[in-house]
Coordinates of N, CA, C and O in Angstrom, one line a residue:
M581 N 0.9 -1.2 0.0 CA 0.0 0.0 0.0 C 0.9 1.2 0.0 O 1.9 1.3 0.7
D582 N 0.5 2.2 -0.7 CA 1.3 3.5 -0.8 C 1.3 4.2 0.6 O 0.3 4.2 1.3
L583 N 2.4 4.8 0.9 CA 2.5 5.5 2.2 C 1.5 6.5 2.4 O 0.9 6.6 3.5
R584 N 1.2 7.4 1.4 CA 0.2 8.4 1.6 C -1.2 7.8 1.9 O -1.9 8.3 2.7
E585 N -1.5 6.8 1.2 CA -2.8 6.1 1.4 C -2.8 5.5 2.7 O -3.8 5.6 3.5
E586 N -1.7 4.8 3.1 CA -1.7 4.1 4.4 C -1.9 5.1 5.6 O -2.6 4.8 6.5
L587 N -1.3 6.3 5.5 CA -1.4 7.3 6.5 C -2.5 8.3 6.3 O -2.7 9.2 7.1
R588 N -3.2 8.1 5.2 CA -4.3 9.0 4.8 C -3.9 10.4 4.8 O -4.6 11.3 5.4
M589 N -2.8 10.6 4.2 CA -2.2 12.0 4.1 C -2.9 12.8 2.9 O -3.1 12.2 1.9
S590 N -3.2 14.0 3.2 CA -3.9 14.8 2.2 C -2.9 15.5 1.2 O -3.3 15.9 0.2
R591 N -1.6 15.5 1.6 CA -0.6 16.1 0.8 C 0.6 15.2 0.7 O 0.8 14.4 1.7
P592 N 1.4 15.3 -0.3 CA 2.6 14.4 -0.4 C 3.6 14.8 0.7 O 3.7 16.0 1.0
P593 N 4.3 13.8 1.2 CA 5.3 14.2 2.3 C 6.4 14.9 1.6 O 6.7 14.7 0.4
A594 N 7.1 15.7 2.4 CA 8.3 16.4 1.9 C 9.4 15.4 1.6 O 9.4 14.3 2.2
E595 N 10.4 15.8 0.8 CA 11.5 14.9 0.5 C 12.2 14.6 1.8 O 12.6 15.5 2.6
G596 N 12.5 13.4 2.1 CA 13.1 12.9 3.3 C 12.0 12.5 4.3 O 12.2 11.5 5.1
E597 N 11.0 13.3 4.4 CA 9.9 12.9 5.3 C 9.3 11.5 5.0 O 8.9 10.8 5.8
D598 N 9.2 11.3 3.6 CA 8.7 10.0 3.2 C 9.5 8.8 3.7 O 9.0 7.8 4.2
V599 N 10.9 9.0 3.7 CA 11.7 7.9 4.2 C 11.5 7.8 5.7 O 11.4 6.6 6.2
I600 N 11.5 8.8 6.5 CA 11.3 8.7 7.9 C 9.9 8.1 8.2 O 9.9 7.1 9.0
L601 N 8.9 8.5 7.6 CA 7.6 7.9 7.8 C 7.5 6.4 7.5 O 7.0 5.6 8.2
A602 N 8.2 6.1 6.3 CA 8.1 4.7 5.9 C 8.9 3.8 6.8 O 8.4 2.7 7.2
V603 N 10.0 4.3 7.3 CA 10.9 3.5 8.2 C 10.1 3.3 9.5 O 10.0 2.2 10.1
L604 N 9.6 4.4 10.1 CA 8.8 4.3 11.4 C 7.6 3.4 11.3 O 7.3 2.7 12.2
L605 N 6.9 3.6 10.2 CA 5.7 2.7 10.0 C 6.0 1.3 9.9 O 5.4 0.4 10.5
T606 N 7.1 1.0 9.1 CA 7.5 -0.4 9.0 C 8.0 -1.0 10.3 O 7.7 -2.1 10.6
R607 N 8.7 -0.2 11.1 CA 9.1 -0.6 12.4 C 7.9 -0.9 13.3 O 7.9 -1.9 14.0
E608 N 6.9 -0.1 13.2 CA 5.6 -0.4 13.9 C 5.0 -1.7 13.5 O 4.6 -2.5 14.3
F609 N 4.9 -1.9 12.2 CA 4.3 -3.2 11.7 C 5.2 -4.4 12.1 O 4.7 -5.4 12.5
L610 N 6.5 -4.2 12.0 CA 7.4 -5.4 12.3 C 7.3 -5.6 13.8 O 7.3 -6.8 14.2
G611 N 7.2 -4.6 14.7 CA 7.1 -4.8 16.1 C 5.8 -5.5 16.4 O 5.8 -6.4 17.3
R612 N 4.7 -5.1 15.8 CA 3.4 -5.8 16.1 C 3.5 -7.3 15.6 O 2.9 -8.2 16.3
F613 N 4.1 -7.5 14.4 CA 4.3 -8.9 13.9 C 5.0 -9.7 14.9 O 4.6 -10.8 15.2
L614 N 6.1 -9.2 15.4 CA 6.9 -10.0 16.4 C 6.1 -10.2 17.7 O 6.2 -11.3 18.3
E615 N 5.5 -9.2 18.1 CA 4.7 -9.3 19.4 C 3.6 -10.4 19.2 O 3.5 -11.2 20.1
N616 N 2.9 -10.4 18.1 CA 1.8 -11.4 17.9 C 2.4 -12.8 17.7 O 1.8 -13.7 18.1
R617 N 3.4 -12.9 16.9 CA 3.9 -14.2 16.5 C 4.9 -14.8 17.4 O 5.0 -16.0 17.4
V618 N 5.6 -14.0 18.2 CA 6.6 -14.6 19.1 C 6.4 -14.2 20.5 O 6.3 -15.1 21.4
F619 N 6.4 -13.0 20.9 CA 6.5 -12.6 22.3 C 5.3 -12.8 23.2 O 5.4 -13.1 24.3
A620 N 4.1 -12.6 22.6 CA 2.9 -12.7 23.4 C 2.7 -14.1 24.0 O 2.3 -14.2 25.2
E621 N 3.1 -15.1 23.3 CA 3.0 -16.5 23.7 C 3.8 -16.7 25.0 O 3.5 -17.5 25.9
F622 N 4.9 -16.0 25.1 CA 5.8 -16.2 26.3 C 5.7 -15.1 27.3 O 6.5 -15.0 28.2
Q623 N 4.8 -14.2 27.1 CA 4.5 -13.0 28.0 C 5.8 -12.2 28.3 O 6.1 -11.9 29.4
L624 N 6.5 -11.9 27.1 CA 7.7 -11.1 27.1 C 7.5 -9.9 26.2 O 6.7 -10.0 25.3
S625 N 8.2 -8.9 26.5 CA 8.2 -7.8 25.6 C 9.4 -7.9 24.7 O 10.4 -8.6 25.0
D626 N 9.4 -7.2 23.6 CA 10.6 -7.3 22.7 C 11.9 -6.8 23.4 O 12.9 -7.5 23.4
P627 N 11.8 -5.7 24.2 CA 13.0 -5.3 24.9 C 13.5 -6.3 25.9 O 14.7 -6.5 26.1
Q628 N 12.6 -7.0 26.6 CA 12.9 -8.0 27.6 C 13.7 -9.1 26.9 O 14.7 -9.6 27.4
Y629 N 13.2 -9.6 25.8 CA 13.8 -10.6 25.0 C 15.2 -10.2 24.5 O 16.1 -10.9 24.5
N630 N 15.3 -8.9 24.0 CA 16.5 -8.4 23.6 C 17.6 -8.5 24.7 O 18.7 -8.9 24.5
L631 N 17.2 -8.1 25.9 CA 18.1 -8.1 27.1 C 18.5 -9.6 27.4 O 19.7 -9.9 27.6
L632 N 17.6 -10.5 27.3 CA 17.9 -11.9 27.6 C 18.8 -12.5 26.5 O 19.8 -13.2 26.8
R633 N 18.6 -12.1 25.3 CA 19.5 -12.6 24.2 C 20.9 -12.0 24.4 O 21.9 -12.7 24.1
I634 N 21.0 -10.8 24.8 CA 22.3 -10.2 25.0 C 23.1 -11.0 26.1 O 24.2 -11.3 26.0
L635 N 22.4 -11.3 27.2 CA 22.9 -12.0 28.3 C 23.3 -13.4 27.9 O 24.3 -13.9 28.3
R636 N 22.4 -14.0 27.2 CA 22.7 -15.4 26.7 C 24.0 -15.5 25.9 O 24.7 -16.5 26.1
G637 N 24.3 -14.5 25.1 CA 25.5 -14.5 24.3 C 26.7 -13.9 25.0 O 27.8 -13.9 24.4
G638 N 26.5 -13.5 26.2 CA 27.6 -12.8 26.9 C 28.4 -13.7 27.8 O 28.3 -14.9 27.8
P639 N 29.3 -13.1 28.5 CA 30.2 -13.8 29.4 C 29.4 -14.5 30.6 O 28.3 -14.0 30.9
E640 N 30.0 -15.5 31.1 CA 29.3 -16.2 32.2 C 28.9 -15.3 33.4 O 27.8 -15.5 34.0
G641 N 29.7 -14.3 33.7 CA 29.4 -13.4 34.8 C 28.5 -12.3 34.5 O 28.1 -11.5 35.3
G642 N 28.0 -12.3 33.2 CA 27.0 -11.3 32.8 C 27.7 -9.9 32.4 O 28.9 -9.9 32.2
Y643 N 26.9 -8.9 32.3 CA 27.3 -7.6 31.9 C 26.8 -6.5 32.9 O 25.8 -6.7 33.6
L644 N 27.6 -5.5 33.0 CA 27.1 -4.3 33.7 C 25.9 -3.7 33.0 O 25.9 -3.8 31.7
V645 N 25.0 -3.1 33.7 CA 23.8 -2.4 33.1 C 24.2 -1.5 32.0 O 23.6 -1.6 30.9
Q646 N 25.3 -0.7 32.2 CA 25.7 0.2 31.1 C 26.1 -0.5 29.9 O 26.0 0.0 28.7
D647 N 26.8 -1.7 30.0 CA 27.2 -2.4 28.8 C 26.0 -3.0 28.1 O 26.0 -3.1 26.9
I648 N 25.0 -3.4 28.8 CA 23.8 -4.0 28.2 C 23.1 -2.8 27.4 O 22.7 -3.0 26.3
R649 N 23.0 -1.7 28.0 CA 22.4 -0.5 27.3 C 23.0 -0.3 26.0 O 22.3 0.0 25.0
R650 N 24.3 -0.4 25.9 CA 25.0 -0.1 24.6 C 24.7 -1.2 23.5 O 24.9 -0.9 22.4
R651 N 24.3 -2.4 24.0 CA 24.0 -3.5 23.0 C 22.6 -3.6 22.7 O 22.2 -4.3 21.8
M652 N 21.7 -2.8 23.3 CA 20.2 -2.9 23.2 C 19.8 -2.4 21.8 O 20.4 -1.4 21.3
L653 N 18.8 -3.0 21.2 CA 18.2 -2.5 20.0 C 17.4 -1.2 20.3 O 17.4 -0.3 19.6
Y654 N 16.8 -1.2 21.5 CA 16.0 -0.1 22.0 C 16.8 0.7 22.9 O 16.9 0.4 24.1
R655 N 17.6 1.7 22.4 CA 18.6 2.4 23.2 C 18.0 3.2 24.3 O 18.7 3.6 25.2
F656 N 16.7 3.5 24.2 CA 16.0 4.3 25.3 C 15.3 3.4 26.3 O 14.6 3.9 27.2
A657 N 15.5 2.1 26.2 CA 14.9 1.2 27.2 C 15.5 1.4 28.5 O 16.7 1.7 28.7
D658 N 14.7 1.3 29.6 CA 15.2 1.4 30.9 C 15.8 0.0 31.3 O 15.0 -0.8 31.8
V659 N 17.0 -0.2 31.1 CA 17.6 -1.5 31.3 C 17.5 -1.9 32.8 O 17.2 -3.1 33.1
S660 N 17.7 -1.0 33.7 CA 17.6 -1.3 35.1 C 16.2 -1.9 35.4 O 16.1 -2.9 36.1
R661 N 15.2 -1.2 35.0 CA 13.8 -1.7 35.2 C 13.5 -3.0 34.5 O 12.9 -3.9 35.1
L662 N 14.0 -3.2 33.3 CA 13.8 -4.4 32.6 C 14.4 -5.6 33.4 O 13.9 -6.6 33.6
A663 N 15.7 -5.3 33.9 CA 16.4 -6.4 34.7 C 15.7 -6.7 35.9 O 15.6 -7.9 36.3
I664 N 15.1 -5.7 36.6 CA 14.3 -5.9 37.8 C 13.1 -6.8 37.6 O 12.8 -7.8 38.3
R665 N 12.4 -6.5 36.5 CA 11.2 -7.3 36.1 C 11.6 -8.8 35.8 O 11.0 -9.7 36.2
L666 N 12.7 -8.9 35.0 CA 13.1 -10.2 34.6 C 13.7 -11.0 35.8 O 13.5 -12.2 35.9
E667 N 14.3 -10.3 36.8 CA 14.8 -11.0 38.0 C 13.6 -11.5 38.8 O 13.6 -12.6 39.4
A668 N 12.5 -10.7 38.9 CA 11.3 -11.1 39.6 C 10.7 -12.4 39.0 O 10.0 -13.2 39.7
Q669 N 10.9 -12.6 37.7 CA 10.4 -13.8 37.0 C 11.5 -15.0 37.1 O 11.2 -16.0 36.5
G670 N 12.6 -14.7 37.7 CA 13.6 -15.7 37.8 C 14.5 -16.0 36.6 O 15.1 -17.0 36.5
L671 N 14.4 -15.0 35.7 CA 15.1 -15.1 34.4 C 16.5 -14.6 34.4 O 17.3 -15.0 33.6
V672 N 16.8 -13.6 35.3 CA 18.1 -13.0 35.4 C 18.5 -12.9 36.9 O 17.6 -12.9 37.7
R673 N 19.7 -12.6 37.1 CA 20.2 -12.4 38.5 C 20.9 -11.0 38.4 O 21.7 -10.8 37.5
R674 N 20.6 -10.2 39.4 CA 21.3 -8.9 39.5 C 22.2 -8.9 40.8 O 21.7 -9.4 41.8
R675 N 23.4 -8.4 40.7 CA 24.2 -8.3 41.9 C 25.2 -7.1 41.8 O 25.5 -6.7 40.7
E676 N 25.6 -6.6 42.9 CA 26.6 -5.5 42.9 C 27.9 -6.0 42.2 O 28.3 -7.1 42.4
D677 N 28.5 -5.2 41.4 CA 29.7 -5.5 40.8 C 30.9 -5.4 41.8 O 31.0 -4.3 42.4
P678 N 31.7 -6.4 41.9 CA 32.7 -6.4 42.9 C 33.8 -5.3 42.6 O 34.4 -4.7 43.4
G679 N 34.0 -5.0 41.3 CA 34.9 -4.0 40.9 C 34.5 -2.6 40.9 O 35.3 -1.7 40.9
D680 N 33.2 -2.4 41.1 CA 32.6 -1.0 41.1 C 31.3 -1.1 41.9 O 30.3 -1.6 41.3
R681 N 31.3 -0.7 43.1 CA 30.1 -0.9 44.0 C 28.9 -0.1 43.5 O 27.8 -0.4 43.9
R682 N 29.1 0.9 42.7 CA 28.0 1.6 42.1 C 27.4 0.8 40.9 O 26.3 1.1 40.5
G683 N 28.1 -0.1 40.4 CA 27.7 -0.8 39.2 C 26.9 -2.1 39.6 O 27.1 -2.7 40.6
V684 N 25.9 -2.4 38.7 CA 25.1 -3.6 38.9 C 25.4 -4.5 37.7 O 25.3 -4.1 36.6
R685 N 25.7 -5.8 38.0 CA 26.0 -6.8 37.0 C 24.8 -7.7 36.9 O 24.2 -8.1 37.9
V686 N 24.4 -8.0 35.7 CA 23.2 -8.8 35.4 C 23.7 -10.0 34.6 O 24.4 -9.9 33.6
S687 N 23.2 -11.2 35.0 CA 23.5 -12.4 34.3 C 22.2 -13.2 34.1 O 21.2 -13.0 34.9
I688 N 22.2 -14.1 33.1 CA 21.1 -14.9 32.8 C 21.1 -16.1 33.7 O 22.1 -16.7 34.0
T689 N 19.9 -16.6 34.1 CA 19.7 -17.8 34.9 C 19.5 -19.0 34.0 O 19.3 -18.8 32.8
D690 N 19.5 -20.2 34.5 CA 19.2 -21.3 33.7 C 17.8 -21.2 33.1 O 17.6 -21.6 32.0
E691 N 16.9 -20.7 34.0 CA 15.5 -20.5 33.5 C 15.4 -19.5 32.4 O 14.7 -19.8 31.4
G692 N 16.2 -18.5 32.5 CA 16.2 -17.5 31.4 C 16.8 -18.1 30.1 O 16.3 -17.8 29.0
R693 N 17.9 -18.9 30.3 CA 18.5 -19.5 29.1 C 17.5 -20.5 28.4 O 17.4 -20.5 27.2
A694 N 16.8 -21.2 29.2 CA 15.8 -22.2 28.7 C 14.7 -21.4 27.9 O 14.3 -21.8 26.9
L695 N 14.2 -20.3 28.5 CA 13.2 -19.5 27.9 C 13.7 -18.9 26.6 O 12.9 -19.0 25.6
T696 N 14.9 -18.4 26.5 CA 15.4 -17.9 25.3 C 15.5 -18.9 24.2 O 15.3 -18.6 23.0
E697 N 15.8 -20.1 24.5 CA 15.8 -21.2 23.6 C 14.4 -21.5 23.0 O 14.3 -21.7 21.8
R698 N 13.4 -21.5 23.9 CA 12.0 -21.8 23.5 C 11.6 -20.6 22.6 O 10.9 -20.9 21.5
V699 N 11.8 -19.4 23.0 CA 11.4 -18.2 22.2 C 12.1 -18.2 20.9 O 11.5 -18.0 19.8
G700 N 13.4 -18.6 20.9 CA 14.2 -18.6 19.7 C 13.7 -19.5 18.6 O 13.7 -19.2 17.4
A701 N 13.1 -20.6 19.0 CA 12.6 -21.6 18.0 C 11.4 -21.0 17.4 O 11.2 -21.1 16.1
V702 N 10.5 -20.3 18.1 CA 9.3 -19.6 17.5 C 9.8 -18.4 16.7 O 9.3 -18.2 15.6
E703 N 10.8 -17.7 17.2 CA 11.3 -16.5 16.4 C 11.9 -17.0 15.1 O 11.7 -16.2 14.1
A704 N 12.5 -18.1 15.0 CA 13.1 -18.6 13.8 C 12.1 -18.7 12.7 O 12.4 -18.4 11.5
Q705 N 10.9 -19.2 13.0 CA 9.8 -19.3 12.0 C 9.4 -17.9 11.6 O 9.2 -17.7 10.4
A706 N 9.3 -16.9 12.5 CA 8.9 -15.6 12.1 C 10.0 -14.9 11.2 O 9.7 -14.2 10.2
V707 N 11.2 -15.2 11.5 CA 12.3 -14.7 10.7 C 12.3 -15.2 9.3 O 12.5 -14.5 8.3
R708 N 12.0 -16.5 9.2 CA 11.8 -17.1 7.8 C 10.7 -16.5 7.1 O 10.8 -16.2 5.8
E709 N 9.6 -16.1 7.7 CA 8.5 -15.4 7.1 C 8.9 -14.1 6.5 O 8.6 -13.7 5.4
V710 N 9.7 -13.3 7.3 CA 10.1 -12.0 6.9 C 11.2 -12.2 5.8 O 11.1 -11.4 4.8
A711 N 12.0 -13.1 5.9 CA 13.1 -13.3 4.9 C 12.5 -13.6 3.5 O 13.0 -13.3 2.5
R712 N 11.3 -14.3 3.5 CA 10.7 -14.6 2.2 C 10.2 -13.4 1.4 O 9.9 -13.5 0.2
V713 N 10.0 -12.3 2.1 CA 9.5 -11.1 1.4 C 10.5 -10.6 0.3 O 10.1 -10.1 -0.7
F714 N 11.8 -10.8 0.5 CA 12.8 -10.3 -0.4 C 13.7 -11.4 -0.8 O 14.0 -12.4 -0.1
D715 N 14.2 -11.3 -2.1 CA 15.2 -12.3 -2.5 C 16.6 -11.8 -1.9 O 16.7 -10.7 -1.3
A716 N 17.6 -12.6 -2.1 CA 18.9 -12.3 -1.4 C 19.5 -10.9 -1.9 O 20.0 -10.2 -1.1
G717 N 19.3 -10.6 -3.2 CA 19.9 -9.3 -3.7 C 19.1 -8.2 -3.1 O 19.7 -7.1 -2.7
E718 N 17.8 -8.3 -3.0 CA 16.9 -7.2 -2.4 C 17.3 -7.0 -0.9 O 17.4 -5.9 -0.5
R719 N 17.4 -8.2 -0.2 CA 17.8 -8.1 1.2 C 19.2 -7.3 1.4 O 19.3 -6.4 2.2
A720 N 20.1 -7.7 0.6 CA 21.5 -7.1 0.6 C 21.4 -5.6 0.3 O 22.0 -4.7 1.0
A721 N 20.6 -5.2 -0.7 CA 20.4 -3.8 -1.0 C 19.7 -3.0 0.1 O 20.2 -1.9 0.5
L722 N 18.7 -3.6 0.6 CA 17.9 -3.0 1.7 C 18.8 -2.8 3.0 O 18.9 -1.7 3.6
L723 N 19.6 -3.8 3.3 CA 20.5 -3.7 4.4 C 21.6 -2.7 4.2 O 21.9 -1.9 5.1
G724 N 22.1 -2.6 3.0 CA 23.1 -1.6 2.7 C 22.5 -0.2 2.8 O 23.2 0.7 3.4
L725 N 21.3 0.0 2.3 CA 20.7 1.4 2.5 C 20.4 1.7 3.9 O 20.6 2.8 4.4
L726 N 19.9 0.7 4.7 CA 19.7 1.0 6.1 C 21.0 1.2 6.9 O 21.0 2.1 7.8
D727 N 22.0 0.5 6.6 CA 23.3 0.8 7.2 C 23.8 2.2 6.9 O 24.3 2.9 7.8
R728 N 23.6 2.6 5.6 CA 24.0 4.0 5.3 C 23.2 5.0 6.0 O 23.8 6.0 6.5
L729 N 21.9 4.8 6.2 CA 21.1 5.7 6.9 C 21.5 5.8 8.4 O 21.7 6.9 8.9
R730 N 21.7 4.6 9.0 CA 22.1 4.6 10.4 C 23.5 5.3 10.6 O 23.7 6.0 11.6
D731 N 24.4 5.0 9.7 CA 25.7 5.7 9.8 C 25.6 7.2 9.7 O 26.2 7.9 10.5
A732 N 24.7 7.7 8.8 CA 24.6 9.2 8.7 C 23.9 9.7 10.0 O 24.3 10.7 10.5
L733 N 22.9 9.0 10.5 CA 22.2 9.4 11.7 C 23.1 9.3 13.0 O 23.1 10.1 13.9
R734 N 23.9 8.2 13.0 CA 24.8 8.0 14.2 C 25.8 9.1 14.3 O 26.1 9.6 15.4
S735 N 26.4 9.6 13.2 CA 27.4 10.6 13.3 C 26.7 11.9 13.7 O 27.3 12.7 14.4
E736 N 25.5 12.1 13.3 CA 24.7 13.3 13.8 C 24.4 13.2 15.3 O 24.5 14.1 16.0
A737 N 24.0 12.0 15.7 CA 23.7 11.7 17.2 C 24.9 11.9 18.0 O 24.9 12.4 19.2
D738 N 26.1 11.5 17.5 CA 27.3 11.5 18.3 C 27.7 13.0 18.5 O 28.4 13.3 19.5
R739 N 27.3 13.9 17.7 CA 27.6 15.3 17.8 C 26.7 16.0 18.9 O 27.1 16.9 19.5
G740 N 25.5 15.4 19.0 CA 24.6 16.0 19.9 C 24.4 15.4 21.2 O 24.9 15.1 22.1

């Protein structure tokens, strides 16, 4: 569906505005797709699963909260609050960092590891569905364009 039609816009978007709107709208659809197909079944949010995946792939002793924040897809997520909620569910463990008493180190529990494996199996099917939308060349082109956009925005964000 055309972007203007999708958003019921009465005028054409400005140059560049079309890209922003298309990316944000696509992110919204993709988020809902993952929520419905993957996360709802496990009563997890996308940011919670992102945190669990980071911990699953990390060192045995876990990461400091600030290190998790740098790895998150959702850079504005409140990692401390996410970790507290996941700890209440028995999925992560939080403890004071011995090297820095102000720091909190978060690690995944066996229960959290098992859950990420179960979610991962369901997620793999959703990933295959998304992958079928584009052929390999289209995926490579799209990824290249999105990398270029992120690089341009990252340099702008680093200045501000």
